[in-house]
């Protein structure tokens, strides 16, 4: 009975991607597939992982939310490369949002066991790679890696049953090695993410707290500067949606911007940083307390499936 259960767990771990017509936003060569809009290419063969299909998740025809799926010969090791253009591209924020989604989807036994800054396509320190074990009651092991190139994020996800950890690590490393970029100067240096509680002296990404909305938990983060006055950011899902509060110059107020795929929307201003209850209302779309003359956000935000 164990093998069917493991197969089911692995199937559930594979990102759910709706079927789309063949996409012209990908170009295939003899040994690569290239995301045209991003100018980023992936290998057709990454170690033991072979390309299965390419496509787009949303915004069909634009190339701003594309994917490529891979699998091992026995289909036990499965991988997906996502190339997408969030309104605010940042490796650390993408990693935090994905980790939160992984923990929520695969349960309390999931553990992050390692995280390293590594190479992508031969370019030093341009990728952040993380390994998770114990997922789905100990049945699965997962790896995630992130690269920031210009306005684009490359996210790699590799998953297998727990006895195939070495293959998962080899797979994500081979995918990173096989990446190539039209504009290498656009690659951003990656940094490890070690979220700690914010203090007055915080000078790196830190956690102000968490907010619970229905069954989902959201991290409230601060991109701290020397005066602890950095932007406050709330990742909404693992596909680039987030809220950002920026300090308004010369006041105690904050301006709220909502980011999505290749988009940003100025929502309004608050006289002070909203408290946790008001932030929860902003997330679920019920907030009515924006400054006079601004329209309240009416977008209901739901946690998307991990990708």
XYZ file of C-alpha atoms in Angstrom:
307
model
C 0.000 0.000 0.000
C 2.941 2.346 0.585
C 3.924 2.771 -3.069
C 0.475 3.943 -4.210
C 0.356 6.377 -1.298
C 3.776 7.756 -2.199
C 2.707 8.117 -5.806
C -0.384 10.019 -4.690
C 1.682 12.289 -2.468
C 4.055 13.048 -5.319
C 1.150 13.803 -7.643
C -0.254 16.246 -5.085
C 3.151 17.904 -4.813
C 3.301 18.648 -8.523
C 2.187 22.238 -9.238
C -1.293 22.326 -10.748
C -1.089 24.004 -14.150
C -4.103 24.409 -16.361
C -3.868 23.045 -19.884
C -3.156 25.743 -22.473
C -2.706 25.672 -26.238
C 0.844 25.353 -27.524
C 2.622 28.568 -26.627
C 4.568 30.637 -29.121
C 6.345 32.396 -26.271
C 8.776 29.462 -26.022
C 11.353 28.739 -28.737
C 12.947 25.305 -28.945
C 16.501 24.688 -30.159
C 18.429 21.434 -30.346
C 19.241 21.447 -26.634
C 17.352 24.352 -24.998
C 13.963 25.981 -24.665
C 13.960 29.764 -24.523
C 11.390 32.026 -22.881
C 11.272 34.755 -25.498
C 9.910 37.617 -23.415
C 12.403 37.090 -20.592
C 15.431 36.238 -22.737
C 16.115 33.238 -20.497
C 16.797 29.697 -21.720
C 16.511 26.328 -19.968
C 18.148 23.029 -20.882
C 16.033 20.341 -22.508
C 17.934 17.787 -20.458
C 19.007 18.661 -16.915
C 20.921 15.680 -15.584
C 18.375 12.871 -15.256
C 15.465 15.263 -15.804
C 14.024 15.579 -19.301
C 11.779 18.364 -20.550
C 8.143 17.250 -20.769
C 6.300 20.385 -21.871
C 6.289 24.176 -21.828
C 3.460 26.638 -21.625
C 1.939 29.626 -19.865
C -0.030 29.743 -16.636
C -1.893 33.014 -17.230
C -1.787 36.161 -19.382
C -1.569 33.869 -22.390
C 0.561 35.192 -25.239
C 2.459 37.730 -23.140
C 5.149 35.382 -21.814
C 5.082 37.010 -18.367
C 3.981 33.834 -16.537
C 5.503 30.789 -18.179
C 6.521 27.313 -17.093
C 8.524 24.303 -18.226
C 7.951 20.862 -16.713
C 10.529 18.083 -16.334
C 10.507 14.491 -15.101
C 12.889 11.614 -14.546
C 12.564 8.476 -16.669
C 10.513 6.766 -13.937
C 8.471 9.930 -13.204
C 9.375 9.819 -9.516
C 11.450 13.005 -9.698
C 9.418 15.884 -11.077
C 10.380 19.499 -11.606
C 8.946 22.761 -12.833
C 10.716 25.931 -13.873
C 8.631 29.098 -13.602
C 9.730 32.249 -15.407
C 7.525 35.149 -14.459
C 7.560 38.933 -14.210
C 6.207 40.205 -10.900
C 5.523 43.869 -10.369
C 8.215 43.813 -7.700
C 10.960 41.278 -8.463
C 13.017 40.218 -5.457
C 14.706 36.880 -4.767
C 14.284 37.038 -0.991
C 10.587 37.917 -1.154
C 9.962 35.130 -3.682
C 11.772 32.645 -1.435
C 9.858 33.703 1.694
C 6.487 33.486 -0.063
C 7.278 30.089 -1.547
C 8.514 28.713 1.777
C 5.350 29.857 3.540
C 3.244 28.147 0.852
C 5.316 24.946 1.093
C 4.908 24.778 4.866
C 1.170 25.393 4.642
C 0.606 22.838 1.907
C 2.850 20.005 3.106
C 2.272 20.245 6.820
C 4.160 20.622 10.105
C 6.623 17.807 9.419
C 8.212 19.861 6.616
C 11.641 21.190 7.517
C 14.105 23.469 5.786
C 17.400 21.602 6.082
C 19.730 23.750 4.003
C 19.977 27.012 2.101
C 22.880 28.225 -0.022
C 23.707 31.037 -2.373
C 25.066 29.367 -5.496
C 25.696 29.798 -9.226
C 23.166 29.975 -12.063
C 24.325 29.378 -15.607
C 27.925 29.746 -14.483
C 27.341 33.126 -12.853
C 28.536 33.207 -9.264
C 26.218 34.014 -6.352
C 23.201 34.605 -8.548
C 20.872 31.901 -7.179
C 19.330 31.029 -3.825
C 18.775 27.281 -3.343
C 16.839 25.672 -0.483
C 16.156 22.034 0.421
C 13.156 20.773 2.395
C 12.647 17.315 3.861
C 9.839 15.633 5.805
C 7.082 17.044 3.591
C 3.697 15.293 3.458
C 4.268 13.381 6.701
C 7.814 12.511 5.726
C 7.025 11.145 2.292
C 8.513 13.891 0.126
C 11.655 15.949 -0.309
C 11.609 19.256 -2.185
C 14.144 21.731 -3.515
C 13.465 25.314 -4.568
C 15.804 27.792 -6.240
C 15.399 31.423 -7.249
C 17.186 33.732 -9.683
C 16.472 37.443 -10.209
C 17.330 38.698 -13.697
C 16.196 42.228 -14.483
C 12.463 42.336 -13.852
C 12.162 38.551 -14.021
C 12.187 35.754 -11.446
C 13.187 32.195 -12.292
C 11.794 29.754 -9.748
C 12.813 26.084 -9.877
C 10.902 23.416 -7.973
C 12.047 19.773 -7.800
C 10.125 17.117 -5.854
C 10.473 13.369 -5.250
C 9.810 10.713 -2.670
C 12.023 10.917 0.404
C 14.309 8.087 -0.714
C 15.317 10.152 -3.780
C 16.807 13.177 -1.993
C 20.101 12.873 -3.842
C 18.242 12.942 -7.160
C 16.311 16.051 -6.120
C 19.521 17.867 -5.231
C 21.199 16.725 -8.449
C 18.157 17.819 -10.446
C 17.952 21.362 -9.108
C 21.720 21.767 -9.512
C 21.563 20.593 -13.139
C 18.698 22.967 -13.903
C 20.598 25.890 -12.379
C 23.727 24.977 -14.309
C 21.798 24.793 -17.595
C 20.232 28.248 -17.343
C 21.398 30.926 -19.780
C 20.564 34.611 -19.955
C 20.533 37.031 -22.884
C 21.504 39.891 -20.579
C 23.889 38.615 -17.936
C 24.361 42.106 -16.540
C 20.722 41.990 -15.367
C 21.457 39.169 -12.917
C 21.119 40.263 -9.310
C 23.282 38.939 -6.508
C 21.358 36.553 -4.248
C 21.554 36.540 -0.461
C 20.554 33.928 2.085
C 17.298 34.628 3.905
C 17.393 34.368 7.687
C 14.230 36.031 8.905
C 14.472 37.327 12.448
C 12.241 39.596 14.470
C 12.747 43.236 13.521
C 14.586 45.475 15.962
C 15.574 49.136 15.905
C 18.949 48.035 14.542
C 17.724 45.740 11.771
C 19.487 46.390 8.476
C 18.209 43.404 6.491
C 14.866 41.847 5.655
C 13.181 41.018 8.962
C 9.791 39.899 10.273
C 7.507 42.371 12.042
C 4.967 39.636 12.701
C 2.364 37.437 11.034
C -1.310 37.897 10.190
C -3.958 35.186 10.100
C -6.733 35.513 7.535
C -9.120 32.565 7.512
C -6.856 29.507 7.197
C -3.884 31.356 5.672
C -0.941 32.968 7.467
C 0.863 35.971 5.978
C 4.291 37.298 6.909
C 4.631 41.011 7.626
C 8.185 41.912 6.614
C 10.277 45.032 6.781
C 12.954 45.909 4.261
C 14.893 47.676 6.995
C 17.347 50.517 6.581
C 19.705 52.076 9.062
C 16.803 53.958 10.687
C 14.371 51.024 10.598
C 12.141 53.061 8.285
C 12.161 50.680 5.351
C 9.115 49.538 3.406
C 6.743 47.052 5.022
C 5.863 44.183 2.693
C 3.265 41.404 2.915
C 3.677 38.593 0.355
C 0.198 37.396 -0.583
C 1.006 34.309 -2.615
C 3.954 32.511 -4.177
C 3.290 33.937 -7.637
C 4.330 37.558 -7.101
C 1.289 39.157 -5.436
C 2.204 41.372 -2.493
C 1.299 44.531 -0.609
C 3.892 47.208 0.134
C 3.602 50.106 2.561
C 6.068 52.948 1.930
C 6.713 55.745 4.386
C 5.358 59.072 3.116
C 8.123 61.682 3.228
C 7.713 64.291 5.938
C 4.912 62.501 7.758
C 4.056 59.438 9.821
C 1.843 58.148 7.027
C 2.255 55.181 4.714
C 1.276 54.738 1.066
C -0.029 51.324 0.054
C 0.837 49.764 -3.322
C -0.528 46.433 -4.493
C 1.700 44.371 -6.818
C 0.799 41.542 -9.150
C 2.140 40.070 -12.358
C 3.831 42.888 -14.293
C 1.667 45.390 -12.446
C 1.500 47.793 -9.526
C -1.491 49.760 -8.283
C -1.360 52.699 -5.887
C -4.201 51.909 -3.487
C -4.136 54.852 -1.059
C -2.572 56.388 2.038
C -2.879 55.726 5.741
C -2.062 58.231 8.512
C 0.095 55.564 10.192
C 1.164 51.997 9.531
C -2.027 49.905 9.815
C -2.223 47.543 12.779
C -2.575 43.787 12.354
C -6.388 43.874 12.369
C -6.493 46.503 9.650
C -3.837 44.685 7.616
C -6.018 41.566 7.738
C -8.953 43.669 6.483
C -6.792 45.008 3.642
C -5.840 41.468 2.659
C -9.402 40.134 2.639
C -10.746 43.274 0.928
C -12.974 44.530 3.751
C -10.879 47.557 4.782
C -12.741 50.863 4.691
C -10.268 53.113 6.528
C -8.181 54.698 3.807
C -7.478 58.409 4.016
C -10.160 60.776 2.774
C -10.346 60.886 -0.999
C -8.882 57.410 -1.518
C -10.830 54.363 -2.560
C -10.660 51.258 -0.351
C -9.222 48.079 -1.768
C -11.940 45.650 -2.799
C -9.726 42.814 -3.985
C -10.227 39.601 -2.039
C -6.894 37.839 -1.812
C -6.678 34.056 -1.577
C -3.578 31.950 -1.053
C -2.771 30.223 -4.342
C -1.520 26.670 -4.676
C 2.208 26.342 -4.150
C 4.164 26.560 -7.390
